[in-house]
């Protein structure tokens, strides 16, 4: 089911791109006309990784600083947070968890602009937000989110494209379904050969590829019971370097953009220290181990990168004798306070 749902992501994205066009445009106009002193994201798990991608786009393209809200400040501490001139963005597959719903309701009641990109448009989160827009991923059966994560990234990019009123980014989004289908055909079997017997792995990204590293690390844990830690390439030498030993596996996402050169250099250095590096990079990088698909613009590359990863991850789980659709101790909807 995980593999089937991952392979359906392109069709889900095509449906999303054909839907809610006026609503996104209206939201873009609202965001352009409103002055924000604070911008926050509110999410858990894979959705939090999607929020990290959204935050990166907002900061890089619009110059607004975005922070991730520790939800317990609202749900448990009952802290008197200032809500005026605030933009609060939540992303969720189910829209059910109280610790996501309550902060959105809190900020909306305080006059903030609240946005929910949510798969279940009848969920409590959708009803709590002023601006609720469906992901259009359809029902997702596998516990491991795939198509809902990809549609979350696309929805975030659509919001930013309309906010910025950027025709190039909008055009790049329209080309995504074909790019996603191409991504499913990339051969990442060398990763399965190395990781099927592995006990741990470090997943590395930087800049716009870091949210993909976070998501990949989570999927390794939940679908393959593989101890995985995700780090920014800039953080490796601040302590994680001590973990590196002969044969230690590293998956490095070197997507296009200003951070790519440093990640390629890191891959070479880690190989020199004996690590078993799986360098995922575009086809023009000769030293790559895995080919990263590319989108119409580098800012959309993480979306097709995670698509290629998901196909491999589902096959890796099977190779390790596990069921990626029903990870132990996990359920599809998680509710925390």
PDB file of C-alpha atoms in Angstrom, residues 164-280:
ATOM      1  CA  UNK A 164       4.933  36.241  -4.218  1.00  0.00           C
ATOM      2  CA  UNK A 165       2.853  36.431  -7.408  1.00  0.00           C
ATOM      3  CA  UNK A 166       5.665  34.611  -9.230  1.00  0.00           C
ATOM      4  CA  UNK A 167       4.698  33.306 -12.694  1.00  0.00           C
ATOM      5  CA  UNK A 168       7.881  31.224 -13.022  1.00  0.00           C
ATOM      6  CA  UNK A 169       7.201  29.276  -9.823  1.00  0.00           C
ATOM      7  CA  UNK A 170       3.566  28.837 -10.824  1.00  0.00           C
ATOM      8  CA  UNK A 171       4.624  27.495 -14.216  1.00  0.00           C
ATOM      9  CA  UNK A 172       7.110  25.158 -12.563  1.00  0.00           C
ATOM     10  CA  UNK A 173       4.358  23.774 -10.377  1.00  0.00           C
ATOM     11  CA  UNK A 174       2.251  22.939 -13.418  1.00  0.00           C
ATOM     12  CA  UNK A 175       5.045  20.706 -14.725  1.00  0.00           C
ATOM     13  CA  UNK A 176       5.319  18.719 -11.474  1.00  0.00           C
ATOM     14  CA  UNK A 177       3.074  15.735 -12.319  1.00  0.00           C
ATOM     15  CA  UNK A 178       5.330  14.710 -15.214  1.00  0.00           C
ATOM     16  CA  UNK A 179       8.433  15.297 -13.105  1.00  0.00           C
ATOM     17  CA  UNK A 180       7.006  13.142 -10.309  1.00  0.00           C
ATOM     18  CA  UNK A 181       6.215  10.300 -12.705  1.00  0.00           C
ATOM     19  CA  UNK A 182       9.775  10.440 -13.995  1.00  0.00           C
ATOM     20  CA  UNK A 183      11.067  10.388 -10.409  1.00  0.00           C
ATOM     21  CA  UNK A 184       9.361   7.046  -9.726  1.00  0.00           C
ATOM     22  CA  UNK A 185      11.498   5.468 -12.452  1.00  0.00           C
ATOM     23  CA  UNK A 186      14.866   6.378 -10.923  1.00  0.00           C
ATOM     24  CA  UNK A 187      16.860   3.311  -9.883  1.00  0.00           C
ATOM     25  CA  UNK A 188      17.841   3.590  -6.226  1.00  0.00           C
ATOM     26  CA  UNK A 189      18.499  -0.138  -5.778  1.00  0.00           C
ATOM     27  CA  UNK A 190      22.157   0.496  -4.763  1.00  0.00           C
ATOM     28  CA  UNK A 191      20.761   2.051  -1.567  1.00  0.00           C
ATOM     29  CA  UNK A 192      18.767  -1.096  -0.789  1.00  0.00           C
ATOM     30  CA  UNK A 193      21.843  -3.292  -1.179  1.00  0.00           C
ATOM     31  CA  UNK A 194      23.701  -1.199   1.388  1.00  0.00           C
ATOM     32  CA  UNK A 195      20.885  -0.461   3.822  1.00  0.00           C
ATOM     33  CA  UNK A 196      19.095  -3.809   3.987  1.00  0.00           C
ATOM     34  CA  UNK A 197      21.638  -5.126   6.555  1.00  0.00           C
ATOM     35  CA  UNK A 198      22.353  -1.724   8.183  1.00  0.00           C
ATOM     36  CA  UNK A 199      21.622  -0.877  11.814  1.00  0.00           C
ATOM     37  CA  UNK A 200      21.818   2.887  11.551  1.00  0.00           C
ATOM     38  CA  UNK A 201      22.186   5.733   9.087  1.00  0.00           C
ATOM     39  CA  UNK A 202      22.777   9.469   9.032  1.00  0.00           C
ATOM     40  CA  UNK A 203      20.664  11.462   6.556  1.00  0.00           C
ATOM     41  CA  UNK A 204      22.046  14.808   5.483  1.00  0.00           C
ATOM     42  CA  UNK A 205      20.666  17.818   3.667  1.00  0.00           C
ATOM     43  CA  UNK A 206      21.127  21.552   3.828  1.00  0.00           C
ATOM     44  CA  UNK A 207      18.999  24.552   3.019  1.00  0.00           C
ATOM     45  CA  UNK A 208      16.019  23.543   0.947  1.00  0.00           C
ATOM     46  CA  UNK A 209      17.022  19.867   0.995  1.00  0.00           C
ATOM     47  CA  UNK A 210      17.085  19.633   4.800  1.00  0.00           C
ATOM     48  CA  UNK A 211      13.300  19.036   5.130  1.00  0.00           C
ATOM     49  CA  UNK A 212      13.740  16.062   2.765  1.00  0.00           C
ATOM     50  CA  UNK A 213      16.509  14.698   4.997  1.00  0.00           C
ATOM     51  CA  UNK A 214      14.223  15.036   8.024  1.00  0.00           C
ATOM     52  CA  UNK A 215      11.416  13.204   6.241  1.00  0.00           C
ATOM     53  CA  UNK A 216      13.735  10.462   4.962  1.00  0.00           C
ATOM     54  CA  UNK A 217      15.087   9.923   8.468  1.00  0.00           C
ATOM     55  CA  UNK A 218      11.569   9.544   9.838  1.00  0.00           C
ATOM     56  CA  UNK A 219      10.611   7.058   7.127  1.00  0.00           C
ATOM     57  CA  UNK A 220      13.716   4.945   7.780  1.00  0.00           C
ATOM     58  CA  UNK A 221      12.678   4.695  11.423  1.00  0.00           C
ATOM     59  CA  UNK A 222       8.986   3.991  10.972  1.00  0.00           C
ATOM     60  CA  UNK A 223       9.059   1.665   7.945  1.00  0.00           C
ATOM     61  CA  UNK A 224      12.411  -0.126   8.326  1.00  0.00           C
ATOM     62  CA  UNK A 225      13.145   0.155  12.077  1.00  0.00           C
ATOM     63  CA  UNK A 226      16.453   1.662  11.014  1.00  0.00           C
ATOM     64  CA  UNK A 227      17.959   4.069  13.538  1.00  0.00           C
ATOM     65  CA  UNK A 228      18.252   7.247  11.503  1.00  0.00           C
ATOM     66  CA  UNK A 229      19.296  10.757  12.416  1.00  0.00           C
ATOM     67  CA  UNK A 230      18.918  13.739  10.136  1.00  0.00           C
ATOM     68  CA  UNK A 231      21.387  16.608  10.210  1.00  0.00           C
ATOM     69  CA  UNK A 232      22.128  19.713   8.247  1.00  0.00           C
ATOM     70  CA  UNK A 233      25.403  19.381   6.371  1.00  0.00           C
ATOM     71  CA  UNK A 234      26.547  22.450   8.278  1.00  0.00           C
ATOM     72  CA  UNK A 235      26.098  20.643  11.620  1.00  0.00           C
ATOM     73  CA  UNK A 236      28.010  17.422  10.937  1.00  0.00           C
ATOM     74  CA  UNK A 237      31.303  18.752  12.312  1.00  0.00           C
ATOM     75  CA  UNK A 238      29.652  20.101  15.479  1.00  0.00           C
ATOM     76  CA  UNK A 239      29.430  16.699  17.136  1.00  0.00           C
ATOM     77  CA  UNK A 240      27.808  14.141  14.804  1.00  0.00           C
ATOM     78  CA  UNK A 241      31.240  13.606  13.208  1.00  0.00           C
ATOM     79  CA  UNK A 242      32.120  11.431  16.225  1.00  0.00           C
ATOM     80  CA  UNK A 243      29.665   8.804  14.977  1.00  0.00           C
ATOM     81  CA  UNK A 244      31.499   8.299  11.696  1.00  0.00           C
ATOM     82  CA  UNK A 245      33.442   5.067  11.485  1.00  0.00           C
ATOM     83  CA  UNK A 246      34.437   2.618   8.776  1.00  0.00           C
ATOM     84  CA  UNK A 247      31.348   1.631   6.785  1.00  0.00           C
ATOM     85  CA  UNK A 248      28.958   4.020   8.568  1.00  0.00           C
ATOM     86  CA  UNK A 249      26.164   4.758   6.060  1.00  0.00           C
ATOM     87  CA  UNK A 250      25.282   8.329   5.090  1.00  0.00           C
ATOM     88  CA  UNK A 251      22.568   9.386   2.670  1.00  0.00           C
ATOM     89  CA  UNK A 252      23.250  12.910   1.421  1.00  0.00           C
ATOM     90  CA  UNK A 253      20.601  14.862  -0.520  1.00  0.00           C
ATOM     91  CA  UNK A 254      22.591  17.297  -2.680  1.00  0.00           C
ATOM     92  CA  UNK A 255      19.798  19.076  -4.526  1.00  0.00           C
ATOM     93  CA  UNK A 256      20.531  22.000  -6.806  1.00  0.00           C
ATOM     94  CA  UNK A 257      21.093  25.446  -5.329  1.00  0.00           C
ATOM     95  CA  UNK A 258      23.605  27.377  -3.257  1.00  0.00           C
ATOM     96  CA  UNK A 259      24.120  24.598  -0.691  1.00  0.00           C
ATOM     97  CA  UNK A 260      24.951  21.858  -3.200  1.00  0.00           C
ATOM     98  CA  UNK A 261      28.692  22.532  -3.447  1.00  0.00           C
ATOM     99  CA  UNK A 262      29.162  22.216   0.318  1.00  0.00           C
ATOM    100  CA  UNK A 263      27.275  18.904   0.359  1.00  0.00           C
ATOM    101  CA  UNK A 264      29.384  17.488  -2.463  1.00  0.00           C
ATOM    102  CA  UNK A 265      32.489  18.504  -0.537  1.00  0.00           C
ATOM    103  CA  UNK A 266      31.076  16.872   2.597  1.00  0.00           C
ATOM    104  CA  UNK A 267      30.429  13.643   0.700  1.00  0.00           C
ATOM    105  CA  UNK A 268      34.041  13.522  -0.467  1.00  0.00           C
ATOM    106  CA  UNK A 269      35.334  14.202   3.048  1.00  0.00           C
ATOM    107  CA  UNK A 270      33.109  11.533   4.609  1.00  0.00           C
ATOM    108  CA  UNK A 271      34.285   8.989   2.055  1.00  0.00           C
ATOM    109  CA  UNK A 272      37.821   9.868   3.062  1.00  0.00           C
ATOM    110  CA  UNK A 273      36.926   9.053   6.676  1.00  0.00           C
ATOM    111  CA  UNK A 274      35.644   5.613   5.735  1.00  0.00           C
ATOM    112  CA  UNK A 275      31.901   6.316   5.670  1.00  0.00           C
ATOM    113  CA  UNK A 276      29.715   4.434   3.174  1.00  0.00           C
ATOM    114  CA  UNK A 277      28.269   7.460   1.405  1.00  0.00           C
ATOM    115  CA  UNK A 278      25.139   7.327  -0.700  1.00  0.00           C
ATOM    116  CA  UNK A 279      25.327  10.646  -2.525  1.00  0.00           C
ATOM    117  CA  UNK A 280      21.994  11.536  -4.083  1.00  0.00           C
TER     118      UNK A 280
END
